[in-house]
Short mmCIF file of C-alpha atoms in Angstrom, two decimals:
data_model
loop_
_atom_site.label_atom_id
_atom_site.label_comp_id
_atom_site.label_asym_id
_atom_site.label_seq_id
_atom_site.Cartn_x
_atom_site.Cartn_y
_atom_site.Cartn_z
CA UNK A 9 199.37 141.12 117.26
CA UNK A 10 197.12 142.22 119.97
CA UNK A 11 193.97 140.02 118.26
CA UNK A 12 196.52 137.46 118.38
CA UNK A 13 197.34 137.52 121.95
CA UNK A 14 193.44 138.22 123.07
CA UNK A 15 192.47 134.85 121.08
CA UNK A 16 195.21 132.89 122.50
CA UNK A 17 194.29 134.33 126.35
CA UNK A 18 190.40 133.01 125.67
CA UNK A 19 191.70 129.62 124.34
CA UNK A 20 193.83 129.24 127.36
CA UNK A 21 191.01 130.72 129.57
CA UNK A 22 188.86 128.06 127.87
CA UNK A 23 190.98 125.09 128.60
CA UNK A 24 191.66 125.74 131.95
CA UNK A 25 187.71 126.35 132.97
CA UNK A 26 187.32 122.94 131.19
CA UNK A 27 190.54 121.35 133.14
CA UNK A 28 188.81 123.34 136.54
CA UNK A 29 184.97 121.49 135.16
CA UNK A 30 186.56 118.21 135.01
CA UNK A 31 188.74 118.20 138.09
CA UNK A 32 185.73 119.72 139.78
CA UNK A 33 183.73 116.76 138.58
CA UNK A 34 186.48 114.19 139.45
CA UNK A 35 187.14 115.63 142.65
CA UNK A 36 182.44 115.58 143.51
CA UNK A 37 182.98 111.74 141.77
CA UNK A 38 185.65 110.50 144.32
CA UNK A 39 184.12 112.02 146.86
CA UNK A 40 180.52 110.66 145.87
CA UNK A 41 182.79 107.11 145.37
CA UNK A 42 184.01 107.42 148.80
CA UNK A 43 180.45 107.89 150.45
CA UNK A 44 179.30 104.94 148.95
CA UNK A 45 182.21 103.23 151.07
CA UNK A 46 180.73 104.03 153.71
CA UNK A 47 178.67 101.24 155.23
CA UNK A 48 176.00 101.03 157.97
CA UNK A 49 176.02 98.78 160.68
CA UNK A 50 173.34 97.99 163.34
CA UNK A 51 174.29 97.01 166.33
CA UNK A 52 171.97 95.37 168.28
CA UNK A 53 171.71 96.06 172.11
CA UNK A 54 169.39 96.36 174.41
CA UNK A 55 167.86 99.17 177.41
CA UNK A 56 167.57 97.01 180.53
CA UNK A 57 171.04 96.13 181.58
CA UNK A 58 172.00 98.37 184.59
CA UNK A 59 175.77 100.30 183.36
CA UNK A 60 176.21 98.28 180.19
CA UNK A 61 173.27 99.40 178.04
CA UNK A 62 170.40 101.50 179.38
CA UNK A 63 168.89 104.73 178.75
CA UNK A 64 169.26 107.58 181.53
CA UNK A 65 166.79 110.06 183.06
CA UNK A 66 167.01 111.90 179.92
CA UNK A 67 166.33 108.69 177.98
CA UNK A 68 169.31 108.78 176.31
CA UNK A 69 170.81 105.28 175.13
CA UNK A 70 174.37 104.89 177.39
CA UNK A 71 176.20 102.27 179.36
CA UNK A 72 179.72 100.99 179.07
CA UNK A 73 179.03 98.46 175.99
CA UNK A 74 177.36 101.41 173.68
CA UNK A 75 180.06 104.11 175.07
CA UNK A 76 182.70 101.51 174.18
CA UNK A 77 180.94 100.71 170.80
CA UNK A 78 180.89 104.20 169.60
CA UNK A 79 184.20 104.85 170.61
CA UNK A 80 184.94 102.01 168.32
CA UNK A 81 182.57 103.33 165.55
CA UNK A 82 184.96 106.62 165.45
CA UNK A 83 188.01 104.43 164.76
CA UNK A 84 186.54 103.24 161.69
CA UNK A 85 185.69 105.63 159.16
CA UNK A 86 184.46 103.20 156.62
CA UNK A 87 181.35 102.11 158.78
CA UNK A 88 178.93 103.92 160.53
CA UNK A 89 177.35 102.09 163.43
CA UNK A 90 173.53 102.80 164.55
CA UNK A 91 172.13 101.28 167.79
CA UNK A 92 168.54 99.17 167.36
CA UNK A 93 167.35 97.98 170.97
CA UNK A 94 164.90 95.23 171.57
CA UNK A 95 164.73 92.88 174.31
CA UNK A 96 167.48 90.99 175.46
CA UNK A 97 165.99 87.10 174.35
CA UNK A 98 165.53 88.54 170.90
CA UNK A 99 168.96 89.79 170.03
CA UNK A 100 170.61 85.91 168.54
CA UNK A 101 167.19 85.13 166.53
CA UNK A 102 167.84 89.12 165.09
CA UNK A 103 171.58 88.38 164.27
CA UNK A 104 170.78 85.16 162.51
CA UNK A 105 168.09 86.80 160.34
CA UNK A 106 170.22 89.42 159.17
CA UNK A 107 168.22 92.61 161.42
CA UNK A 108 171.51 93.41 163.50
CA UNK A 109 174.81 93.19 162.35
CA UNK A 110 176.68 92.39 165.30
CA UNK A 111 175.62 92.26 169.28
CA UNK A 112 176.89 94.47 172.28
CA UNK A 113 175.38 93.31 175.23
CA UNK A 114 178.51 91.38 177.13
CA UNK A 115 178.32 87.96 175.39
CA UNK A 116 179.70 85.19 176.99
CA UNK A 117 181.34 82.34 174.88
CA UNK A 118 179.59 79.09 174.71
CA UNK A 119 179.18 76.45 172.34
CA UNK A 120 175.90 76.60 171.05
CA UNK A 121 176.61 80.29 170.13
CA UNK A 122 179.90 79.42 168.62
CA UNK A 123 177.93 77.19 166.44
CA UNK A 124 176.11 79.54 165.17
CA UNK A 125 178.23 82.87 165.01
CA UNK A 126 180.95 84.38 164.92
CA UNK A 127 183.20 86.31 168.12
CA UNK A 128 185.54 88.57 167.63
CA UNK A 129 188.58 88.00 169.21
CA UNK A 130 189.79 90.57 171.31
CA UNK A 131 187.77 90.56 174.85
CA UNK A 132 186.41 93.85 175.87
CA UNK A 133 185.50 93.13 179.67
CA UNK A 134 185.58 90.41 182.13
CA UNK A 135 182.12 89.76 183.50
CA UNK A 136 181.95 88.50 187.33
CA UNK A 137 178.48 86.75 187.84
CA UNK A 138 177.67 86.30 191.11
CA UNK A 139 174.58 85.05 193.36
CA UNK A 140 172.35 87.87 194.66
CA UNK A 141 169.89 88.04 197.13
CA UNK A 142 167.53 90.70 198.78
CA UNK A 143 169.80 92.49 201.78
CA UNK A 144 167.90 91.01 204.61
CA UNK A 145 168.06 87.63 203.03
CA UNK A 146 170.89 85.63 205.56
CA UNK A 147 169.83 81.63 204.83
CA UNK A 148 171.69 82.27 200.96
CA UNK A 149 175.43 82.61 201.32
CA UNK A 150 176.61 80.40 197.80
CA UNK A 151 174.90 78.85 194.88
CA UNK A 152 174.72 76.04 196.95
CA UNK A 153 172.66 77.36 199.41
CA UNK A 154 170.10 78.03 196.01
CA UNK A 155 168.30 74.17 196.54
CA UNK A 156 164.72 74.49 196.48
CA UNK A 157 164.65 77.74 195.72
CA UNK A 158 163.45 80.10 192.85
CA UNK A 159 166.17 81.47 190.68
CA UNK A 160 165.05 84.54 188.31
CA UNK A 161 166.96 85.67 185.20
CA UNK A 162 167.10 86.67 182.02
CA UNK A 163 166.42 84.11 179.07
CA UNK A 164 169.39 83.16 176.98
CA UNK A 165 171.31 85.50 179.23
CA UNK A 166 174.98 84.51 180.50
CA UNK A 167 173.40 83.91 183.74
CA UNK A 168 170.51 81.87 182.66
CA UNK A 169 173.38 79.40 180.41
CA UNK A 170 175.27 79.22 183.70
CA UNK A 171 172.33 78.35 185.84
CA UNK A 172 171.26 75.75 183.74
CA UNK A 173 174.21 74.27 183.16
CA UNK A 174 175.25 74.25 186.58
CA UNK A 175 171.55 72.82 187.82
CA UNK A 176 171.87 69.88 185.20
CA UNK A 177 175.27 68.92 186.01
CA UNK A 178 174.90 68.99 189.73
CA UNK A 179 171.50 67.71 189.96
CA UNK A 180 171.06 71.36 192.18
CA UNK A 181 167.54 71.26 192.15
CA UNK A 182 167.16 75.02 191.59
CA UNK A 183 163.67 76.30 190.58
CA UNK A 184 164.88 78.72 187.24
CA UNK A 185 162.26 80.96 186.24
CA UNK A 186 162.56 83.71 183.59
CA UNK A 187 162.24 87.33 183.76
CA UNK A 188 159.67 89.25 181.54
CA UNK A 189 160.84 92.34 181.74
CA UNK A 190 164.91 92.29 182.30
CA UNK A 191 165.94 93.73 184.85
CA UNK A 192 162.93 95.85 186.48
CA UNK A 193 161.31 92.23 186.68
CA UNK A 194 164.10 90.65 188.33
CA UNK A 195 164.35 93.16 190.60
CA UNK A 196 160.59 93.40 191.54
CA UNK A 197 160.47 89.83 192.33
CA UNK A 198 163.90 90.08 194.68
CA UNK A 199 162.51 92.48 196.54
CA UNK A 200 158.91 91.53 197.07
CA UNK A 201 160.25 88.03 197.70
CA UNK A 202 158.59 86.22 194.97
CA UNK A 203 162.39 84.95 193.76
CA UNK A 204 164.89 83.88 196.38
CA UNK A 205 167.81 84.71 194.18
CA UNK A 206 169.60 86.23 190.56
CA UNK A 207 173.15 85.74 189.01
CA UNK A 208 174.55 88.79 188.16
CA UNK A 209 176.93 91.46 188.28
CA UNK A 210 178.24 93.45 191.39
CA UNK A 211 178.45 96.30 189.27
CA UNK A 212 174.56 96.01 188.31
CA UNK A 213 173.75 95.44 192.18
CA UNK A 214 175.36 98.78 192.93
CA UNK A 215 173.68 100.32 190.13
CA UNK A 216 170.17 99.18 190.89
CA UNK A 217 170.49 100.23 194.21
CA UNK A 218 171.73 103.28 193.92
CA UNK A 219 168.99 104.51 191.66
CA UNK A 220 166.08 102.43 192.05
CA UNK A 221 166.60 101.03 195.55
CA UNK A 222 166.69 97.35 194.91
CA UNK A 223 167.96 96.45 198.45
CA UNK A 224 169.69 93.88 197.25
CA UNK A 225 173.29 92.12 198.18
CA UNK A 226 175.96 89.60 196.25
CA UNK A 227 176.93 86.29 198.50
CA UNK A 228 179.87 84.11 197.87
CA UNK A 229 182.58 83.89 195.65
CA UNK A 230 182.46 84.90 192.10
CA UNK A 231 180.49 81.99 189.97
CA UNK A 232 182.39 82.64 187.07
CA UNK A 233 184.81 85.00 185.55
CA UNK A 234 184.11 85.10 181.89
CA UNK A 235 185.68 87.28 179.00
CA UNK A 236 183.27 88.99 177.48
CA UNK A 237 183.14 89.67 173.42
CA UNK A 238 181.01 91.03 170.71
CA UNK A 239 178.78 88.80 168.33
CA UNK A 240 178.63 88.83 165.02
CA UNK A 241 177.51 86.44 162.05
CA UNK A 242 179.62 83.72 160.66
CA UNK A 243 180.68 86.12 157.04
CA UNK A 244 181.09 89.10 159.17
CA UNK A 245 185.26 88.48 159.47
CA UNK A 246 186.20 92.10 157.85
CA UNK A 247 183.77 93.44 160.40
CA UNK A 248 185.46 91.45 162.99
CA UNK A 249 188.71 91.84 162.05
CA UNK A 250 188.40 95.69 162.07
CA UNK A 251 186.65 96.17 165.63
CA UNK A 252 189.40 94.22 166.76
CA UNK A 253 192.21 96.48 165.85
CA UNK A 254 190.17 99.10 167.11
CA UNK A 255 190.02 97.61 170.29
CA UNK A 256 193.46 97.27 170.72
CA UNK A 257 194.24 100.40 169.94
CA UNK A 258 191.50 101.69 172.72
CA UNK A 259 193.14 99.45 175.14
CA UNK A 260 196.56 100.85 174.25
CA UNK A 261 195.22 104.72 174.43
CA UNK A 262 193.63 103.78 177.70
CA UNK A 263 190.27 104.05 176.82
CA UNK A 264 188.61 100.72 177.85
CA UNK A 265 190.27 100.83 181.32
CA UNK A 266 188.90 104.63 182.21
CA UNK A 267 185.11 103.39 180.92
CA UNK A 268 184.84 100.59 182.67
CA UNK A 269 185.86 102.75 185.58
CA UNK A 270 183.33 104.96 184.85
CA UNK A 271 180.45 102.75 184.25
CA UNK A 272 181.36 99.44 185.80
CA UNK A 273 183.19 101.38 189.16
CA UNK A 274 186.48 99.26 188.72
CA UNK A 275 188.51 98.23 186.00
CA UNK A 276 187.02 94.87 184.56
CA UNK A 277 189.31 95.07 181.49
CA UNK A 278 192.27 93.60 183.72
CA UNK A 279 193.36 90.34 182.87
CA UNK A 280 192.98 89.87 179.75
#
């Protein structure tokens, strides 16, 4: 009887180590399954944009866009997002040959990029662009004032499609010239006089003189007023559709609103 009982207590032993190997097996399989799931995107950004993407003293990647991007990133557990920076003029030709996934670097809507990619939907920021002079400048007081003189920004740049848009259809006769080197070019040539002028942000003007004493100054009324969105390739509508349910749900938990206080000193996510 006691044989009897000790064999059937090893078989029963023996099936249950073999149910515990193939749960344990199961359990390393879904979890190896759900892994895989996991995909990587690279966002594409860049270093020279004043509170929106640049990297700190430390050299640490930061700004409002990559903040708000990785807040994003840790509402979506099936993707993981990784930051590759280049220069600003680089970033579309990148996204159309499949190096970045998607773009953070406040992109304005126009049609040539509509074209060719693909927005998502739900804005993330307003973006006031605005004419900006050195501080001691005083003939400049509005875009109009910008005739015959030199104009610096960025290439491809939501000031640079503005400009020359705005010089074409008003026959301005603004000299447009391009910067080389973002920002720390556009600000060299303010402030040693070789530009007159830039379009761009008062939140960038405060930043640039704050830290790298720019001595510069906005003039006029805001230019333009544009929603600002992220960029991604025409297939990428999962992709799209996802970051914008994050986004509303950032908007909702007040997230977006206390960043762009942080970064941008006022809350550019109004309006929308």
């Amino acid at each position: 009887m006691k044989k009897t009982l000790l064999i059937v207590m090893a078989l029963l032993l023996t099936f249950l180590g073999a149910c515990s190997s193939k749960e344990s097996t199961s359990t390393a399989k879904s979890r190896d399954s759900k892994d895989k799931k996991v995909q990587k995107i690279i966002v594409g950004t860049g270093t020279q944009f004043p509170n929106i993407c640049f990297l700190d003293k430390n050299g640490k990647l930061t700004g409002y866009d990559v903040e708000l991007v990785r807040q994003i990133d840790e509402k979506l557990p099936e993707y993981e997002f990784e930051f590759k920076t280049m220069e600003f003029s680089n970033l579309l030709l990148s996204l159309e040959t499949n190096k970045i996934d998607f773009v953070a670097h406040q992109m304005e809507v126009n049609d040539e990029r509509k074209e060719k990619f693909l927005f998502n939907k739900e804005p993330y920021n307003v973006f006031p662009l605005q004419v900006t002079v050195h501080q001691d400048n005083n003939d400049i007081h509005s875009i109009k004032d910008l005739k015959g003189k030199k104009a610096i920004v960025s290439a491809t740049s939501n000031s640079a499609v503005f400009l020359e848009k705005y010089n074409k259809e008003n026959d301005a006769g603004i000299e447009i010239v391009y910067s080389g080197q973002g920002a720390d070019d556009t600000k060299n040539q303010i402030k040693t006089g070789r530009a007159d002028a830039t379009i761009t942000t008062p939140f960038a003007v405060d930043f640039l003189n704050k830290q790298a004493d720019a001595q510069q100054k906005v003039v006029g009324e805001p230019l333009l007023n544009s929603k600002v969105y992220f960029l991604l390739r025409k297939n990428e509508t999962p992709l799209q559709k996802r970051i914008d349910e994050a986004l509303v749900e950032l908007k909702e938990e007040g997230v977006v609103s206390e960043l762009s206080k942080k970064w941008l000193g006022a809350d550019y996510s109004v309006g929308f």
